[in-house]
Structures are given as structure tokens and as C-alpha cells.
XYZ file of N, CA, C and O in Angstrom:
684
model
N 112.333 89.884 116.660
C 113.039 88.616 116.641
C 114.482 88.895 116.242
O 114.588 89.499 115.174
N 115.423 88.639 116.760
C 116.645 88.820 116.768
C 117.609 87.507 116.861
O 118.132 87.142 117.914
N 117.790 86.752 115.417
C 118.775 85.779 114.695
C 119.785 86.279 114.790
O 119.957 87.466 115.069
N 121.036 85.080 114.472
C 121.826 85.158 113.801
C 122.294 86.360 112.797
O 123.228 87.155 112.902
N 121.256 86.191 111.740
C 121.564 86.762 110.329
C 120.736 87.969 110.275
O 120.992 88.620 109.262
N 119.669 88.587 111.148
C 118.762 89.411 110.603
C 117.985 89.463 112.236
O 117.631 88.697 113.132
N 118.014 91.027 111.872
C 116.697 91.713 113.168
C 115.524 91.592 112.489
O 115.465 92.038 111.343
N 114.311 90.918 113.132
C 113.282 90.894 112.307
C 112.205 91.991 112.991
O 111.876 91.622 114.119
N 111.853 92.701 112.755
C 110.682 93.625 113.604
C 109.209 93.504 112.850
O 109.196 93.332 111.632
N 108.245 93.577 113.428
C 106.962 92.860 113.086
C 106.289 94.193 113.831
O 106.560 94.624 114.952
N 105.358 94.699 112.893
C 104.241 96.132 113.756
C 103.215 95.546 113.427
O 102.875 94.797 112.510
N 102.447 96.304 114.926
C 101.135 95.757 114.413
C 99.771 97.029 114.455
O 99.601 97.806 115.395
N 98.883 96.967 113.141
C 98.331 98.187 112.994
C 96.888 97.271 112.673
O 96.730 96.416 111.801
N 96.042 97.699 113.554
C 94.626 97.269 113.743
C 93.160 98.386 113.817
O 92.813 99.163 114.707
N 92.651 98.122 112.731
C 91.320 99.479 112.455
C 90.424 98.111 112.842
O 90.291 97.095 112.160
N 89.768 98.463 114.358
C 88.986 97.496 115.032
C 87.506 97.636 114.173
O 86.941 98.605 113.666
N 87.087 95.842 114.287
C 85.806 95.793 113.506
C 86.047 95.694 111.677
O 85.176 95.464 110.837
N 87.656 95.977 111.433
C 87.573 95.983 109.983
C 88.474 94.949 109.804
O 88.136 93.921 109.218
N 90.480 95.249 110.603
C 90.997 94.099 110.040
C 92.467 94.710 110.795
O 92.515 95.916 111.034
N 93.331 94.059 111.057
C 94.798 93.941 111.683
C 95.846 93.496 110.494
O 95.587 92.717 109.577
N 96.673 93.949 110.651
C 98.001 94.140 109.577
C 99.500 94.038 110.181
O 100.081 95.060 110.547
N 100.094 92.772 110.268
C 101.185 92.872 111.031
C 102.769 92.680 109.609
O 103.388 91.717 109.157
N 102.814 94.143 109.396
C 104.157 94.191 108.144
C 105.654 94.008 108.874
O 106.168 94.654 109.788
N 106.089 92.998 108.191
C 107.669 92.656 109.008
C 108.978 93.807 108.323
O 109.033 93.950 107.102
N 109.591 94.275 108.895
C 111.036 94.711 108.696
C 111.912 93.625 108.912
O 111.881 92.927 109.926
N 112.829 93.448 107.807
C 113.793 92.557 108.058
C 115.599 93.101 108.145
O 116.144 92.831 107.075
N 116.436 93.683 109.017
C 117.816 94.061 108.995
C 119.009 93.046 108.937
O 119.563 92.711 109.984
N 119.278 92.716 108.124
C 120.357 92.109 108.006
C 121.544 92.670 108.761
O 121.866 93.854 108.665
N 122.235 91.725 109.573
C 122.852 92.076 110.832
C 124.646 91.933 110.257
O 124.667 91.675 109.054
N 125.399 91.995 110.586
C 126.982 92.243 110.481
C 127.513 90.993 110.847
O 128.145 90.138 110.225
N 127.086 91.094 112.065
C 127.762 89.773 113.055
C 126.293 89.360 113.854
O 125.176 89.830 114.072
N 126.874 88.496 114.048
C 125.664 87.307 114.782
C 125.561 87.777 115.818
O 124.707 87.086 116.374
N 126.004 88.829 116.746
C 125.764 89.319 117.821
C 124.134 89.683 118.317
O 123.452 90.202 117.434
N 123.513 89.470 119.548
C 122.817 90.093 119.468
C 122.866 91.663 119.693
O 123.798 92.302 120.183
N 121.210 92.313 119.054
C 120.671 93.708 119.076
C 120.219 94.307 120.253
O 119.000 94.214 120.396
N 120.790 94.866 121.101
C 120.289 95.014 122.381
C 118.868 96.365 122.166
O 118.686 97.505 122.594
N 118.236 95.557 121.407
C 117.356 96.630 121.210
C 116.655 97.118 122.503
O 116.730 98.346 122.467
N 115.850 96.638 123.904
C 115.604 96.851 124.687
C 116.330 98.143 125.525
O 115.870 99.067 126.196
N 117.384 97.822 125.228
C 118.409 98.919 126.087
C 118.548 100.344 125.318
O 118.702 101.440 125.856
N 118.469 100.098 124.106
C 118.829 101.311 123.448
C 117.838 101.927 122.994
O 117.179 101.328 122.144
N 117.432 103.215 123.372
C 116.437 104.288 123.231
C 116.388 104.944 121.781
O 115.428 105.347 121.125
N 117.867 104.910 121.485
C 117.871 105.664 119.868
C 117.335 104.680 118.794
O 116.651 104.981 117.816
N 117.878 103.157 119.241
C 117.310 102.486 118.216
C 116.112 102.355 118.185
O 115.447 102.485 117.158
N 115.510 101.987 119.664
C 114.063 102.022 119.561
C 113.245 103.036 118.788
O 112.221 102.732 118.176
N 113.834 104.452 118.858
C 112.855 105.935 118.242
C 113.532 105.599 116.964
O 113.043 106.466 116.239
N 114.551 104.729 116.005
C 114.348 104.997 115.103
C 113.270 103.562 114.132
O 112.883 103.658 112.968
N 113.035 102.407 115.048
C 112.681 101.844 115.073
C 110.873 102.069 115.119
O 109.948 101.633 114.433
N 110.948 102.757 116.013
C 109.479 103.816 115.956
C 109.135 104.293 114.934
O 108.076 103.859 114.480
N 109.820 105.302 114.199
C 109.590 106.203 113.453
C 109.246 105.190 112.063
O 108.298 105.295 111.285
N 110.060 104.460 112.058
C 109.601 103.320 110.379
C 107.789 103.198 110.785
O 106.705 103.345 110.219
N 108.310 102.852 112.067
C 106.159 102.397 112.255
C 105.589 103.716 111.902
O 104.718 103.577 111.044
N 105.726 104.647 112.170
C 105.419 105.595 111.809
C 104.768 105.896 110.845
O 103.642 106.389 110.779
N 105.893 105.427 109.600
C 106.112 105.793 108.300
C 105.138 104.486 108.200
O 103.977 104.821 107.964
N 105.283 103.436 108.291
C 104.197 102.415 108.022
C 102.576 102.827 108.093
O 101.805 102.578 107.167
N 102.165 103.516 109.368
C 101.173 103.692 109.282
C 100.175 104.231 108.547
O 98.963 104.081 108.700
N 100.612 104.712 107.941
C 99.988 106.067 106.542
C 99.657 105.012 105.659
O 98.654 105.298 105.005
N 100.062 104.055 105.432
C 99.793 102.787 104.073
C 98.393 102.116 104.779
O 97.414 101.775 104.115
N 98.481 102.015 106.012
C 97.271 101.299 106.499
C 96.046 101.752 106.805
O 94.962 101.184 106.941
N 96.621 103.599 106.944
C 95.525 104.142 107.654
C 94.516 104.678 105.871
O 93.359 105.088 105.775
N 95.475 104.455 104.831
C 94.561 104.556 103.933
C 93.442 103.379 103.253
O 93.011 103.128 102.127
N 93.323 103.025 104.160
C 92.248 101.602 104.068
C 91.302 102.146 104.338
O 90.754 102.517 103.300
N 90.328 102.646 105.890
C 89.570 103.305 106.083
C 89.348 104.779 106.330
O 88.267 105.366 106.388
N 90.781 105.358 106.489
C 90.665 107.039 106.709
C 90.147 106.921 107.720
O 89.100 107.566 107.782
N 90.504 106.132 108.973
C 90.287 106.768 110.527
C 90.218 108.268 111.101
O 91.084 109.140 111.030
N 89.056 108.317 111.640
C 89.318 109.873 112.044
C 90.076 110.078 113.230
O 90.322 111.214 113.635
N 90.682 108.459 114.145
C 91.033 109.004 115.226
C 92.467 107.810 115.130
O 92.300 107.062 114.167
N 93.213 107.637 115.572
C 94.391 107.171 114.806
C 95.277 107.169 116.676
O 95.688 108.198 117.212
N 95.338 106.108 117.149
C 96.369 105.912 118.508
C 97.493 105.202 118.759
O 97.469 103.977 118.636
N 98.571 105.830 119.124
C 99.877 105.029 118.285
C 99.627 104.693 120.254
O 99.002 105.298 121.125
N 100.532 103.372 120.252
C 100.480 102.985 121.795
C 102.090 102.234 121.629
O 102.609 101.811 122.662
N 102.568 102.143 120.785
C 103.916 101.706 120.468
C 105.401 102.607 121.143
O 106.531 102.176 121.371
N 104.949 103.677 121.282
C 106.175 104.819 121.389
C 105.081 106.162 122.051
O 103.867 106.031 121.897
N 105.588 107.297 122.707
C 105.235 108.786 122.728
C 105.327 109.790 122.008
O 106.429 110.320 121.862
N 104.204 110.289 121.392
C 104.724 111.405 120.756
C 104.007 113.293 121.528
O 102.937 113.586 122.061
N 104.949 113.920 121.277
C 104.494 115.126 121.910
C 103.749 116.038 121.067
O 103.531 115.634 119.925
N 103.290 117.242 121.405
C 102.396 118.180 120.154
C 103.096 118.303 119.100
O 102.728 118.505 117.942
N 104.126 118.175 119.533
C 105.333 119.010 118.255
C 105.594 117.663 117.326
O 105.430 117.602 116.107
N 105.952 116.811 118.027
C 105.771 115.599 117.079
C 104.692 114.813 116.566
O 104.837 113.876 115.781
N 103.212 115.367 117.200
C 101.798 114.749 116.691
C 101.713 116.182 115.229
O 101.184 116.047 114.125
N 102.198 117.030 115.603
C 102.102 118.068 114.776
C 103.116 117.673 113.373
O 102.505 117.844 112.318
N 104.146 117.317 113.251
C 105.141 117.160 112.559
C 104.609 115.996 111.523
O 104.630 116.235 110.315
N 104.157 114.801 111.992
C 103.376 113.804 111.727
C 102.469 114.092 110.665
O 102.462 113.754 109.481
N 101.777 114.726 111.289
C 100.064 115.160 110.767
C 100.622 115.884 109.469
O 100.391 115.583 108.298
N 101.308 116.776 109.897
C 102.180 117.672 107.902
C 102.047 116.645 106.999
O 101.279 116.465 106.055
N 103.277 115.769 107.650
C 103.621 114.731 106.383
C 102.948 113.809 106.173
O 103.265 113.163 105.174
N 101.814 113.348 106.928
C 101.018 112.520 106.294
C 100.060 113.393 105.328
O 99.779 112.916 104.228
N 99.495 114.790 105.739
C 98.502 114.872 104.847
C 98.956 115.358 103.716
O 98.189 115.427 102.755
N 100.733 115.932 103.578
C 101.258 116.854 102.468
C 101.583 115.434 101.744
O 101.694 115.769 100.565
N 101.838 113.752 101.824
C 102.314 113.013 100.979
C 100.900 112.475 100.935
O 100.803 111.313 100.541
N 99.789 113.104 101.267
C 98.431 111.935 100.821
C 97.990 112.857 99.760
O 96.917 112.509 99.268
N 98.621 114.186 99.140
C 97.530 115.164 98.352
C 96.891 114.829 97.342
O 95.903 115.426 96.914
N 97.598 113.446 96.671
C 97.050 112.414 95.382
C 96.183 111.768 95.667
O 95.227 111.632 94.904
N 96.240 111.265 96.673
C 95.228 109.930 97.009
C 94.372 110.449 97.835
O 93.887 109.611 98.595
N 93.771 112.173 98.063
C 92.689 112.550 98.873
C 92.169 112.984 97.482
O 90.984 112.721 97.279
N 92.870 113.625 96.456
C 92.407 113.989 95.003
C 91.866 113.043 94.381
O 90.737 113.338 93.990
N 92.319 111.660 94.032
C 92.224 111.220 93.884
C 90.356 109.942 94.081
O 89.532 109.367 93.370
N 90.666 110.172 95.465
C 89.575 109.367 95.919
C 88.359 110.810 96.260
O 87.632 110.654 97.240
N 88.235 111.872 95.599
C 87.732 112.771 95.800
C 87.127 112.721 97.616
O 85.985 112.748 98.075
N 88.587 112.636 98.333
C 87.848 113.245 99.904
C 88.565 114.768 100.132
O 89.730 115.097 99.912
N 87.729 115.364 100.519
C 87.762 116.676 101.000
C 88.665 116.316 102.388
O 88.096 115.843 103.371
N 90.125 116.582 102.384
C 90.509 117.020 103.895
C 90.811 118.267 104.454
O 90.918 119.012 103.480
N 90.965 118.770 105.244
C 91.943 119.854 105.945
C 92.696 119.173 106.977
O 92.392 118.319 107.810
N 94.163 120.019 106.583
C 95.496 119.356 107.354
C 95.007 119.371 108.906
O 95.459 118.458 109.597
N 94.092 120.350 109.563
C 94.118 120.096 111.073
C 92.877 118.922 111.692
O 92.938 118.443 112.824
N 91.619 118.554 110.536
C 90.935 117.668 111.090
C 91.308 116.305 110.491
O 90.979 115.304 111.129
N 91.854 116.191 109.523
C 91.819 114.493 108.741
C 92.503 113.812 109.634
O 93.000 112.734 109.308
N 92.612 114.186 110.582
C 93.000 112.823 111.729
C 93.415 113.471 112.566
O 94.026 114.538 112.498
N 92.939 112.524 113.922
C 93.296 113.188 115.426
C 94.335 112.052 115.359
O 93.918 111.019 114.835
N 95.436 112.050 115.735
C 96.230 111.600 116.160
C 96.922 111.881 117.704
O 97.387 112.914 118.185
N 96.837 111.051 118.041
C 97.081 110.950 119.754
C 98.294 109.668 120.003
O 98.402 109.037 118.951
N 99.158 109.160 121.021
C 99.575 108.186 121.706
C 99.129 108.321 123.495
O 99.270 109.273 124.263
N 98.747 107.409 123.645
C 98.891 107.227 125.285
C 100.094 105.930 125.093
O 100.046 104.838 125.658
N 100.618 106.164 124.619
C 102.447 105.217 125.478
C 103.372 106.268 126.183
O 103.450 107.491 126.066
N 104.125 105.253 127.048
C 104.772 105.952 128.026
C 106.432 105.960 127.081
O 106.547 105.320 126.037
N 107.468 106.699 127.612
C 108.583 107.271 127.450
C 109.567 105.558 126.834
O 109.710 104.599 127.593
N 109.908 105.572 125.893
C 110.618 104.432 125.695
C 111.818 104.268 127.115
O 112.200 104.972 128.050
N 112.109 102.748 126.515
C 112.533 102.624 127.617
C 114.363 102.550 127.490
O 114.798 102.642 126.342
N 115.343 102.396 128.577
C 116.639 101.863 127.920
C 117.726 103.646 127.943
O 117.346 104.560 128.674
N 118.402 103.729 127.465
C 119.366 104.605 127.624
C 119.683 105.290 125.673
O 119.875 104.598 124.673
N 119.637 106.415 125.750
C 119.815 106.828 124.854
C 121.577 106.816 124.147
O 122.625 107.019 124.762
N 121.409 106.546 122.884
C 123.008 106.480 122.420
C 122.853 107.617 121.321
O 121.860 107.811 120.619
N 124.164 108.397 121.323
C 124.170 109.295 120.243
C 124.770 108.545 118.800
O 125.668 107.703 118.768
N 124.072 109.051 117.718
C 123.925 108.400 116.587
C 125.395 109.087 116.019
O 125.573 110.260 116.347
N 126.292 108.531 115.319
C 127.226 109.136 114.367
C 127.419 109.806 113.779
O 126.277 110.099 113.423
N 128.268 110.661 113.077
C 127.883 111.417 111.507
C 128.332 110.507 110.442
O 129.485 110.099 110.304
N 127.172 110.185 109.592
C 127.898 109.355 108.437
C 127.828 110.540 107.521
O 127.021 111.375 107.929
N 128.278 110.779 106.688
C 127.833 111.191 105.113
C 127.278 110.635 104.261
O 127.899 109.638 103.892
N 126.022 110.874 103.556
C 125.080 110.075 102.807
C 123.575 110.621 102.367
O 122.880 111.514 102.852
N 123.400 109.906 101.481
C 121.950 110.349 101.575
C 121.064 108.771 101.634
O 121.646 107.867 101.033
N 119.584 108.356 102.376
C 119.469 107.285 102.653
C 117.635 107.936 101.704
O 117.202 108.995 102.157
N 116.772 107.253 100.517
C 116.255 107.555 99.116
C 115.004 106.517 99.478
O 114.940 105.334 99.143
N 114.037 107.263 100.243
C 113.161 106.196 100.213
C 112.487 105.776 98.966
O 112.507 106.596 98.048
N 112.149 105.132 98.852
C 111.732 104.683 96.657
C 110.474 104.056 96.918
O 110.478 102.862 97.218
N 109.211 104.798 96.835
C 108.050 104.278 95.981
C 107.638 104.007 95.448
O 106.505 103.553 95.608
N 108.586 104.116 93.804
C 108.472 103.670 92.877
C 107.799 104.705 92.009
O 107.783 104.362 90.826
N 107.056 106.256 92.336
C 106.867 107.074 91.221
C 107.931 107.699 90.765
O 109.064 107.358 90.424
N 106.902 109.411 90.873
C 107.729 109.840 90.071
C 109.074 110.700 90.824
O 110.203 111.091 90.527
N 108.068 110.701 92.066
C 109.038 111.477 93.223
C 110.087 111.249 93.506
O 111.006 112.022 93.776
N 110.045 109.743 93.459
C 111.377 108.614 94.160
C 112.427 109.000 92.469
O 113.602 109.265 92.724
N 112.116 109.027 91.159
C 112.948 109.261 90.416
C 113.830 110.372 90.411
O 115.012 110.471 90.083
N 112.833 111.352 90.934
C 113.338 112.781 90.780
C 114.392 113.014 91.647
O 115.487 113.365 91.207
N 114.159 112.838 92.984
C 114.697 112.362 93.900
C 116.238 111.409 94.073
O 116.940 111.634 95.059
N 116.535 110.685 93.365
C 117.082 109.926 93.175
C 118.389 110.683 91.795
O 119.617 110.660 91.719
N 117.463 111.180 91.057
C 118.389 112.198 89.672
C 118.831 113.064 89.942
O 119.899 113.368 89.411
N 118.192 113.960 90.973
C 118.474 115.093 91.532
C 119.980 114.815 92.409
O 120.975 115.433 92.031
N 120.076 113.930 93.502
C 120.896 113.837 94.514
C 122.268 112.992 94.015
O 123.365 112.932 94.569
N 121.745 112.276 92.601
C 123.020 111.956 91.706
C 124.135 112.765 91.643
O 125.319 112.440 91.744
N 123.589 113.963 91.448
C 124.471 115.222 91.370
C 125.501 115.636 92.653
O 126.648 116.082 92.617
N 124.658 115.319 93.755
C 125.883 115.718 94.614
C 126.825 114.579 95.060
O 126.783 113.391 94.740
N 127.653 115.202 95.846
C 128.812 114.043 96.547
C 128.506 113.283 97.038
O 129.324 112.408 96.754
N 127.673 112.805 97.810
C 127.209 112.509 98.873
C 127.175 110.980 98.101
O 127.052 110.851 96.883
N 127.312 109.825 99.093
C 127.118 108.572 98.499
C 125.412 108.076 99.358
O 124.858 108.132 100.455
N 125.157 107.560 97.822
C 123.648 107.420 98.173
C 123.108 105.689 98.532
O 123.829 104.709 98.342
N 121.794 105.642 99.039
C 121.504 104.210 99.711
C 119.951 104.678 99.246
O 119.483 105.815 99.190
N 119.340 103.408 98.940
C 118.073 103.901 98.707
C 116.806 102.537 99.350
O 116.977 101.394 98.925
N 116.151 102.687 99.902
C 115.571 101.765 101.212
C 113.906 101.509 100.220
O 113.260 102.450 99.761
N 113.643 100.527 100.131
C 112.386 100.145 99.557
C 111.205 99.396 100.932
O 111.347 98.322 101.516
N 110.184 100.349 101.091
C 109.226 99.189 102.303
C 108.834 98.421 101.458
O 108.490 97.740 102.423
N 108.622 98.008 100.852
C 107.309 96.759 99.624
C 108.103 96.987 98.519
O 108.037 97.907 97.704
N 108.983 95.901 98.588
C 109.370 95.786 96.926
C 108.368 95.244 96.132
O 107.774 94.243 96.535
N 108.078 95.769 95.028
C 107.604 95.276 93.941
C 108.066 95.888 92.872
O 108.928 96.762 92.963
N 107.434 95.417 91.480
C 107.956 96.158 89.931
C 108.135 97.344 89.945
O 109.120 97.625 89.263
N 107.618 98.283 90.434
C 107.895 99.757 90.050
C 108.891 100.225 90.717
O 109.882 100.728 90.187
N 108.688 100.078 92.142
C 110.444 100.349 93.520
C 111.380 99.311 92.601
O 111.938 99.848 91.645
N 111.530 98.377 92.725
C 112.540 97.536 91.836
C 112.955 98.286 90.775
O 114.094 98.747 90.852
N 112.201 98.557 89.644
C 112.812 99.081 88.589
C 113.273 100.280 88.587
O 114.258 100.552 87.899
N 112.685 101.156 89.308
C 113.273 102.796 89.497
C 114.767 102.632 90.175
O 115.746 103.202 89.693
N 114.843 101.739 91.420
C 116.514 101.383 91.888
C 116.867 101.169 90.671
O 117.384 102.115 90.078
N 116.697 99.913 89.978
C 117.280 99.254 88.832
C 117.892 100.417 87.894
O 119.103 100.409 87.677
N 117.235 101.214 87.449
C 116.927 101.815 86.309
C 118.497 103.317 86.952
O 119.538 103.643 86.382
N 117.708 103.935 88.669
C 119.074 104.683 89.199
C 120.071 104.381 89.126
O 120.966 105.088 89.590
């Protein structure tokens, strides 16, 4: 949905037979112009990639063994890339919930979507660092650590609540 004031993007992540989850992104826009999101390929893959990052919150509901993104394409190298970082940021919550994984079976991950669509734009160089915040201990460290350098920092919360709130607060 594309206002005035804000790009709204809405994903939708469904473990059939259990339950559907549609989490909104909201971008606050510059100018009232519209987002030609359709046309633009870079925004779309980076637009992708948040779903991405979304999915790991949902897929820890049931621990699907088979997991099909139909939103975007991804190739071996990027079903491969994926699969790292979901199972290297789940190592608490497989400890945790005492499940036994290994990084190559805890999920097949596949897409059958076709090639986004629209024209690719090359992205800028900004200088920065952009701090995703979960609110442990990572997001602190993270955050103390990169204090140190030059770099001017931005730090992006998916689900605000008390703990992401206060760790920004507190940075």
C-alpha cells in the first residue's frame, strides 16, 4: 500500500492446517510521491530479503521441515546462504527447546517463484552502519562495539517492544 506518508508492505507466511501470519512493514516516505515499487527490481530484492528475515520468527512456531518462499527466487547459493543464518541465529532456541538440528537437514528450503520483475537500479554508497536490535545481548554488543567507529549509525527494530526499545534507548 503506497500513501501519502508511508509505504506499507504486508507478508504473508502460512504453515497450512496450523495458522497464517500477515506482519506489516511500515516506511515512512520523504515526499508524497509515489514508490514505483513494481518497476524497481532492487527495491523489490531488498524488500524480499526483510521477508526473508521475517520468516525465521514464524517458522519457529512449528519447525517446518519443508519451508517454500513463492514471493521472490532464490538460487543454491542463496538457499544456501539462508539456511547458515537461520540455523547459526537459531543455536539458542534449538538449545533451548532441546531439538537436535543439523545445519543441512533442519529445513529444506526451496522457492518456485519466477525472476522479479521491473528493471534493476544500482543502490548508492552511503556510509553507515544500519543495527538490527532484538533487544538481547547481541543487539547491545553490537551496538557498543560499532560506537567506536566513524561510521554514523541507524538501528532498525521489526517488533518494538520493552527490551528493542530500551537497548536503542539505553545506546
Amino acid at each position: 500500500l503506497d500513501t501519502e506518508t508511508e509505504l506499507q508492505i504486508t507478508y504473508h507466511f502460512e504453515i497450512p492446517g496450523l495458522s497464517a501470519f500477515q506482519p506489516v512493514w511500515r516506511f515512512p516516505k520523504k515526499t508524497s510521491e509515489p514508490v514505483p515499487v513494481a518497476d524497481n527490481r532492487t527495491l523489490q530484492a531488498m524488500l524480499f530479503g526483510l521477508g526473508m528475515v521475517e520468516l525465521v520468527s514464524y517458522w519457529k512456531i512449528a519447525c517446518p521441515p519443508k519451508v517454500i518462499v513463492t514471493a521472490g527466487p532464490l538460487n543454491e547459493s542463496q538457499i544456501r546462504w539462508w539456511k547458515d543464518l537461520y540455523y547459526l541465529g537459531l543455536g539458542e532456541f534449538f538449545y533451548t527447546n532441546q531439538i537436535q538440528a543439523h545445519p543441512e537437514d533442519f529445513m529444506d528450503l526451496s522457492s518456485n517463484a519466477a525472476e522479479l520483475p521491473g528493471k534493476a537500479y544500482p543502490l548508492t554508497a552511503k556510509s553507515g552502519c544500519l543495527i538490527p536490535i532484538g533487544g538481547g545481548k547481541d543487539s547491545a554488543c553490537t551496538v557498543e562495539l560499532l560506537k567506536k567507529s566513524t561510521h554514523p549509525l541507524k538501528t532498525c527494530i521489526i517488533n518494538p517492544r520493552g527490551a528493542t526499545l530500551k537497548t536503542v534507548e539505553v545506546a
